[in-house]
Amino acid sequence: MTALEERPEVADLGLHRQLGLTDEELDAIRSRLGRDPNDLELAMFSVMWSEHCSYKSSRPLLRTLPTSGAGVLAGPGENAGVISIGDGLAVAFKIESHNHPSAVEPYQGAATGVGGILRDIFTMGARPIAVLDALRFGDPADPWTRHLVDGVVRGVGGYGNCVGVPTVGGELVFDPSYQGNPAVNVMAIGLLDERLLTRAVAPGPGNLVVLFGSTTGRDGIGGASVLASATFLDGDSSKRPSVQVGDPFAEKLLIEASLELIEHGLIEGLQDLGAGGVTCATSETADRAGTGILVDLEAIPRREPDMAPFEVMISESQERMLAVVRPDHLDAVREVCERWGLPVAVIGRVTADGDLAVVSRGGELARVPARALTSDAIVHERLAAPPARRRLAPAPGVPVLPSDALPERGMDPGAVLLALIGSPNLSSRRWVYEQYDSNVGANTIVPPGTGAAVVRVRGTSKVLVASADGNQSVSAIDPALGAALSVAEATRNVSITGARPLGVTNCLNFGDPTRPEAFWQLSEAVRGLGDACRALGLPVTGGNVSLYNESPGRAIAPTPEIGVVGLLEDLSKLVSPAFRTAGDVVVIVGQVSPGLAGSAYATLAGVAPEDGPPALDLAAEAALQAFVREAADRSLVASAQDVSAGGLAVALAESAIWGEIGGHLRLPIGNSPAVELFGESPSRVVLTSTPRHAAALVLLARQFGLPVEQVGVVGGDRLIVELTGAGATGAAEERGSRVADALDVPVSHLAHAWEHGLVRALGQEPDALPLGEG
Amino acid sequence: MTVRVGVVTFPGSNRDADAMAALALAGAEPVALWHESPDLQGVSAVILPGGFAYGDYLRAGVIARFSPVMRAVSAFAEHGGLVLGICNGFQVLAEAGLVPGALLRNRSLRFVCRQVAITAERRDTPFTRAIPDRHPLRMPVAHGEGCYYADEATLAELEAGGGVLFRYAREDGTPAWAADDQANPNGSLRGIAGVISTRGNVAGLMPHPETAVEAALGSDDGLLIIRSLVESAAERAAAGGPALVGGPALVGAR
């Protein structure tokens, strides 16, 4: 006889199913309680055992990730990862998704995504200093996509601009798989004094539990369980009431008040209220401290009358914080909050019994072990199975025949480059980032638009360098490789500035984990992520998993989004990707490996079906990044650019556009022109140096065991790449000799294509182009 | 003695700290002023900083003008005290009627953050005296409601009376007069980026000089404006206090 049959009344009501719990999960709840849950308890379990709060499908996978490393002060399980940057300072950072809310209501979905991740940062005692957003949508020509893009960009800006945290970087990707299921990932970075590091704990029975910030309303009821943890049905607007509404003004006050409370040593623990509301904040802080919390429901300030107890307990009303306060500090806490105009209420106290109990007017409404809601939540062992029709990548080192990979007949490489650099995914993101305040705080050293974001640490010579990257194209073919490539690219983007990557935060956007293929993708991606982080010696300090990113028959491509923060000790050694001075020597470091699948070129031109993505050699990647950092530290480098989307040609074009100067290169073609020019094989960089330093730079690369080639010079107003060697022979004849065996395009044409690509794709009018354009 | 310059913090101000840091760089002692207090603490000049005072949900600057500190700032200005409003601070000054005109939503109907060039139309004011020549100054704008608007009569009066303090310009310094000029980031009429009161002691501008104070931040041109304010305030402090009506004669001064 099962538990369900013993107590038919709860199961028969089917309330648990309406709340998104399965019969198996109801059974597990009953075994933890030793009785039936009442309705309020069931509602509390439903949010806390949602995929979003409990990680019930992904937890076993995430445990395999490396999390320790030098200087890690807080890792997974806290609100954000925290890593020391020396001199008593530390950086807090984390990335999180708000995909489902943004699909339903793009402005508020994105805005509250920013608000939520900022709270994760200042809850640790850190002042938020930068935001990056990684956005993915379907077809840019589609009116609904345009509506989503517009709303999400306005939402990110509307919130970040008002709260006064600069949005300094990110990415914007269009891919058909996101049609109807956009991915909105936001990363935030904060800076703190190590001594002020604050944890989300509720220690000390007898301490007071204080709620401050906004009042509690009916917005966001069940956001975690309804929105974030189930598949969308087409055109389902009935979920709209579950989207929270953001108030960045309130958040700004919350930041100032919270940091003041921490600075004055007035609180024992601090937790923001996000998914799961009061239930989540109380149970998690109690569980982490091994205590319990008694909540007086009537003490929670509301913004609407007649709210049911479950609504109050699981509401996801935004801009609220929960602090654990010693009774003798209460008056001082009140004074700070009231000074910032924030309502403050004592809503309970810390107990020793380990239970989250809810009382109202003397009666007990709920009593649940805090750990049953959090660390002892159910874990599901999901089935993983690779897809039936899986395209296999060629074994590493096996050359792909030029004919397989190269639809180059009739191809003018210059025309291909112009098409690529003006394509929706590779063109300038100016239309997006100009809607974000990127310099409030007066710390932004490199504004958005040209590679990794750079913010300084005021009062020191240190700068923080951040990048957020995800490779969904390769992940769709090989999720482990795609995740590893994402780590490689994000860290490489940081390393080429001269900065040393400190750690990794990740946002795993995947489909329905109960579908074996989707769960296989997730587990493969986590494997690739772990392998790459171990090879590069980097800890994963936190992140977020977003599952159920699909509507019937349409799942997003597996999207492991990787956020990396790096540290450069000396701002004066910062290296830019822009070409600098005529006469500088151009050097390419790294090995080309064949394979065009998953590349931007493949999207444009197609590839042979047996072609796979290029291979990744993690040891070579680690050596390359160490080399670039060393070269930067020795001041041997004038510019450094990595080869990623669009391949070498796009990398060169960007350096030329950003530096407003051309270059003349002779490129030996070992594979095929398409692979050499447009292939995205990783672990490669284009460096320039003054003629005086070129020999030392080449020598240093050899000392790191890296293939290195001096290929030309910076200068002129055209980008010219002559193709030489066996691989280039005959291509011109096949094209009818109308085009020389060279890529030759004026930099101004490249700049024009790059500047106009995105606005054109979105059907927008450019409001203004850089001075000297148009 | 270091001159003391106040920076008002409204709830929602978010460039108050940047203004304080810029003042310190320019050699002043920044003094934090709180929106609920009418006490200006004897400062010799006041900056109203950027941000979203009180959330700006109704209209930028409209609530802030009624705050206790603004009553004091208005009285301070009335007595000739130096007041500089930057971005949201400019919006507050315009709402309070301390400078002419209004700031409407940007031409694009979108927030715009970018590096712009502006030229000082006058270099004889307390806010521009350290600017050496007509070379355009580079600094960022970051606002949703920065399109300067006034009726034709007011515009004519401004132009004739030397009330236009800054104008958006192209990189070569040519003014971006036209509302649709690409160097005019928000559609401001006559490319107006900043104005000064008739008495010459209250000025507002949309661009952010306080963010362009170090070469590492992309430009240090903004420091010329901050330094002008600090020097002027110091002179006034030395002359016996902030309450002197000062500033040059305004008519026709270019």
PDB file of N, CA and C in Angstrom, chain A residues 463-510:
ATOM      1  N   VAL A 463      42.338  46.431 -12.507  1.00  0.00           N
ATOM      2  CA  VAL A 463      41.095  46.444 -13.266  1.00  0.00           C
ATOM      3  C   VAL A 463      40.520  45.038 -13.312  1.00  0.00           C
ATOM      4  N   LEU A 464      39.199  44.987 -13.399  1.00  0.00           N
ATOM      5  CA  LEU A 464      38.496  43.714 -13.579  1.00  0.00           C
ATOM      6  C   LEU A 464      38.065  43.617 -15.031  1.00  0.00           C
ATOM      7  N   VAL A 465      38.261  42.451 -15.614  1.00  0.00           N
ATOM      8  CA  VAL A 465      37.905  42.230 -17.014  1.00  0.00           C
ATOM      9  C   VAL A 465      36.873  41.114 -17.048  1.00  0.00           C
ATOM     10  N   ALA A 466      35.778  41.317 -17.755  1.00  0.00           N
ATOM     11  CA  ALA A 466      34.704  40.325 -17.743  1.00  0.00           C
ATOM     12  C   ALA A 466      34.221  40.016 -19.142  1.00  0.00           C
ATOM     13  N   SER A 467      33.828  38.763 -19.324  1.00  0.00           N
ATOM     14  CA  SER A 467      33.264  38.360 -20.605  1.00  0.00           C
ATOM     15  C   SER A 467      32.195  37.301 -20.363  1.00  0.00           C
ATOM     16  N   ALA A 468      31.155  37.334 -21.163  1.00  0.00           N
ATOM     17  CA  ALA A 468      30.101  36.312 -21.100  1.00  0.00           C
ATOM     18  C   ALA A 468      29.947  35.731 -22.497  1.00  0.00           C
ATOM     19  N   ASP A 469      30.131  34.436 -22.612  1.00  0.00           N
ATOM     20  CA  ASP A 469      30.097  33.787 -23.924  1.00  0.00           C
ATOM     21  C   ASP A 469      29.413  32.434 -23.846  1.00  0.00           C
ATOM     22  N   GLY A 470      28.703  32.122 -24.900  1.00  0.00           N
ATOM     23  CA  GLY A 470      28.085  30.806 -25.001  1.00  0.00           C
ATOM     24  C   GLY A 470      28.087  30.379 -26.455  1.00  0.00           C
ATOM     25  N   ASN A 471      28.363  29.127 -26.692  1.00  0.00           N
ATOM     26  CA  ASN A 471      28.395  28.629 -28.064  1.00  0.00           C
ATOM     27  C   ASN A 471      27.272  27.610 -28.247  1.00  0.00           C
ATOM     28  N   GLN A 472      26.116  28.107 -28.689  1.00  0.00           N
ATOM     29  CA  GLN A 472      24.975  27.201 -28.864  1.00  0.00           C
ATOM     30  C   GLN A 472      25.076  26.405 -30.164  1.00  0.00           C
ATOM     31  N   SER A 473      25.810  26.930 -31.146  1.00  0.00           N
ATOM     32  CA  SER A 473      25.862  26.245 -32.439  1.00  0.00           C
ATOM     33  C   SER A 473      26.598  24.919 -32.334  1.00  0.00           C
ATOM     34  N   VAL A 474      27.770  24.956 -31.700  1.00  0.00           N
ATOM     35  CA  VAL A 474      28.501  23.704 -31.529  1.00  0.00           C
ATOM     36  C   VAL A 474      27.807  22.838 -30.470  1.00  0.00           C
ATOM     37  N   SER A 475      27.226  23.472 -29.448  1.00  0.00           N
ATOM     38  CA  SER A 475      26.529  22.700 -28.421  1.00  0.00           C
ATOM     39  C   SER A 475      25.389  21.874 -29.012  1.00  0.00           C
ATOM     40  N   ALA A 476      24.776  22.391 -30.062  1.00  0.00           N
ATOM     41  CA  ALA A 476      23.681  21.660 -30.685  1.00  0.00           C
ATOM     42  C   ALA A 476      24.194  20.378 -31.331  1.00  0.00           C
ATOM     43  N   ILE A 477      25.471  20.384 -31.734  1.00  0.00           N
ATOM     44  CA  ILE A 477      26.072  19.202 -32.359  1.00  0.00           C
ATOM     45  C   ILE A 477      26.722  18.322 -31.303  1.00  0.00           C
ATOM     46  N   ASP A 478      27.433  18.953 -30.388  1.00  0.00           N
ATOM     47  CA  ASP A 478      28.199  18.234 -29.377  1.00  0.00           C
ATOM     48  C   ASP A 478      28.194  19.088 -28.093  1.00  0.00           C
ATOM     49  N   PRO A 479      27.260  18.838 -27.171  1.00  0.00           N
ATOM     50  CA  PRO A 479      27.108  19.720 -26.006  1.00  0.00           C
ATOM     51  C   PRO A 479      28.350  19.808 -25.131  1.00  0.00           C
ATOM     52  N   ALA A 480      29.094  18.719 -25.005  1.00  0.00           N
ATOM     53  CA  ALA A 480      30.301  18.775 -24.170  1.00  0.00           C
ATOM     54  C   ALA A 480      31.336  19.695 -24.805  1.00  0.00           C
ATOM     55  N   LEU A 481      31.532  19.546 -26.120  1.00  0.00           N
ATOM     56  CA  LEU A 481      32.482  20.405 -26.826  1.00  0.00           C
ATOM     57  C   LEU A 481      32.010  21.853 -26.799  1.00  0.00           C
ATOM     58  N   GLY A 482      30.704  22.041 -26.990  1.00  0.00           N
ATOM     59  CA  GLY A 482      30.158  23.401 -26.998  1.00  0.00           C
ATOM     60  C   GLY A 482      30.393  24.096 -25.665  1.00  0.00           C
ATOM     61  N   ALA A 483      30.185  23.368 -24.564  1.00  0.00           N
ATOM     62  CA  ALA A 483      30.396  23.967 -23.239  1.00  0.00           C
ATOM     63  C   ALA A 483      31.870  24.281 -23.020  1.00  0.00           C
ATOM     64  N   ALA A 484      32.728  23.342 -23.419  1.00  0.00           N
ATOM     65  CA  ALA A 484      34.170  23.567 -23.249  1.00  0.00           C
ATOM     66  C   ALA A 484      34.638  24.745 -24.103  1.00  0.00           C
ATOM     67  N   LEU A 485      34.110  24.832 -25.325  1.00  0.00           N
ATOM     68  CA  LEU A 485      34.473  25.961 -26.193  1.00  0.00           C
ATOM     69  C   LEU A 485      34.014  27.284 -25.581  1.00  0.00           C
ATOM     70  N   SER A 486      32.843  27.257 -24.938  1.00  0.00           N
ATOM     71  CA  SER A 486      32.334  28.484 -24.312  1.00  0.00           C
ATOM     72  C   SER A 486      33.264  28.941 -23.197  1.00  0.00           C
ATOM     73  N   VAL A 487      33.733  27.979 -22.395  1.00  0.00           N
ATOM     74  CA  VAL A 487      34.687  28.313 -21.334  1.00  0.00           C
ATOM     75  C   VAL A 487      35.981  28.847 -21.956  1.00  0.00           C
ATOM     76  N   ALA A 488      36.444  28.164 -23.003  1.00  0.00           N
ATOM     77  CA  ALA A 488      37.697  28.571 -23.644  1.00  0.00           C
ATOM     78  C   ALA A 488      37.581  29.989 -24.193  1.00  0.00           C
ATOM     79  N   GLU A 489      36.448  30.287 -24.834  1.00  0.00           N
ATOM     80  CA  GLU A 489      36.321  31.608 -25.437  1.00  0.00           C
ATOM     81  C   GLU A 489      36.202  32.705 -24.382  1.00  0.00           C
ATOM     82  N   ALA A 490      35.383  32.455 -23.355  1.00  0.00           N
ATOM     83  CA  ALA A 490      35.188  33.492 -22.329  1.00  0.00           C
ATOM     84  C   ALA A 490      36.503  33.779 -21.602  1.00  0.00           C
ATOM     85  N   THR A 491      37.246  32.724 -21.284  1.00  0.00           N
ATOM     86  CA  THR A 491      38.518  32.944 -20.588  1.00  0.00           C
ATOM     87  C   THR A 491      39.550  33.583 -21.524  1.00  0.00           C
ATOM     88  N   ARG A 492      39.525  33.164 -22.798  1.00  0.00           N
ATOM     89  CA  ARG A 492      40.475  33.743 -23.762  1.00  0.00           C
ATOM     90  C   ARG A 492      40.210  35.238 -23.946  1.00  0.00           C
ATOM     91  N   ASN A 493      38.909  35.603 -23.986  1.00  0.00           N
ATOM     92  CA  ASN A 493      38.560  37.021 -24.113  1.00  0.00           C
ATOM     93  C   ASN A 493      39.135  37.836 -22.956  1.00  0.00           C
ATOM     94  N   VAL A 494      39.188  37.215 -21.791  1.00  0.00           N
ATOM     95  CA  VAL A 494      39.759  37.894 -20.626  1.00  0.00           C
ATOM     96  C   VAL A 494      41.291  37.905 -20.720  1.00  0.00           C
ATOM     97  N   SER A 495      41.852  36.756 -21.074  1.00  0.00           N
ATOM     98  CA  SER A 495      43.317  36.646 -21.103  1.00  0.00           C
ATOM     99  C   SER A 495      43.966  37.566 -22.128  1.00  0.00           C
ATOM    100  N   ILE A 496      43.304  37.787 -23.277  1.00  0.00           N
ATOM    101  CA  ILE A 496      43.961  38.615 -24.306  1.00  0.00           C
ATOM    102  C   ILE A 496      44.063  40.079 -23.890  1.00  0.00           C
ATOM    103  N   THR A 497      43.374  40.487 -22.850  1.00  0.00           N
ATOM    104  CA  THR A 497      43.569  41.856 -22.349  1.00  0.00           C
ATOM    105  C   THR A 497      44.769  41.925 -21.429  1.00  0.00           C
ATOM    106  N   GLY A 498      45.306  40.753 -21.088  1.00  0.00           N
ATOM    107  CA  GLY A 498      46.403  40.690 -20.128  1.00  0.00           C
ATOM    108  C   GLY A 498      45.948  40.240 -18.758  1.00  0.00           C
ATOM    109  N   ALA A 499      44.627  40.147 -18.565  1.00  0.00           N
ATOM    110  CA  ALA A 499      44.101  39.811 -17.239  1.00  0.00           C
ATOM    111  C   ALA A 499      44.100  38.311 -17.003  1.00  0.00           C
ATOM    112  N   ARG A 500      44.177  37.929 -15.737  1.00  0.00           N
ATOM    113  CA  ARG A 500      44.175  36.523 -15.343  1.00  0.00           C
ATOM    114  C   ARG A 500      42.758  36.147 -14.915  1.00  0.00           C
ATOM    115  N   PRO A 501      42.139  35.171 -15.614  1.00  0.00           N
ATOM    116  CA  PRO A 501      40.797  34.754 -15.207  1.00  0.00           C
ATOM    117  C   PRO A 501      40.817  34.234 -13.766  1.00  0.00           C
ATOM    118  N   LEU A 502      39.801  34.650 -12.986  1.00  0.00           N
ATOM    119  CA  LEU A 502      39.743  34.260 -11.576  1.00  0.00           C
ATOM    120  C   LEU A 502      38.809  33.084 -11.343  1.00  0.00           C
ATOM    121  N   GLY A 503      37.719  33.069 -12.068  1.00  0.00           N
ATOM    122  CA  GLY A 503      36.731  32.030 -11.837  1.00  0.00           C
ATOM    123  C   GLY A 503      35.623  32.104 -12.865  1.00  0.00           C
ATOM    124  N   VAL A 504      34.752  31.097 -12.791  1.00  0.00           N
ATOM    125  CA  VAL A 504      33.715  30.914 -13.797  1.00  0.00           C
ATOM    126  C   VAL A 504      32.353  30.862 -13.118  1.00  0.00           C
ATOM    127  N   THR A 505      31.411  31.591 -13.694  1.00  0.00           N
ATOM    128  CA  THR A 505      30.018  31.406 -13.311  1.00  0.00           C
ATOM    129  C   THR A 505      29.289  30.931 -14.561  1.00  0.00           C
ATOM    130  N   ASN A 506      28.259  30.132 -14.379  1.00  0.00           N
ATOM    131  CA  ASN A 506      27.634  29.559 -15.574  1.00  0.00           C
ATOM    132  C   ASN A 506      26.129  29.578 -15.479  1.00  0.00           C
ATOM    133  N   CYS A 507      25.518  29.737 -16.640  1.00  0.00           N
ATOM    134  CA  CYS A 507      24.065  29.682 -16.714  1.00  0.00           C
ATOM    135  C   CYS A 507      23.729  28.618 -17.751  1.00  0.00           C
ATOM    136  N   LEU A 508      23.136  27.555 -17.281  1.00  0.00           N
ATOM    137  CA  LEU A 508      22.872  26.416 -18.165  1.00  0.00           C
ATOM    138  C   LEU A 508      21.422  26.458 -18.628  1.00  0.00           C
ATOM    139  N   ASN A 509      21.241  26.813 -19.901  1.00  0.00           N
ATOM    140  CA  ASN A 509      19.894  26.939 -20.464  1.00  0.00           C
ATOM    141  C   ASN A 509      19.613  25.710 -21.321  1.00  0.00           C
ATOM    142  N   PHE A 510      18.699  24.893 -20.860  1.00  0.00           N
ATOM    143  CA  PHE A 510      18.434  23.646 -21.568  1.00  0.00           C
ATOM    144  C   PHE A 510      16.932  23.372 -21.648  1.00  0.00           C
TER     145      PHE A 510
END
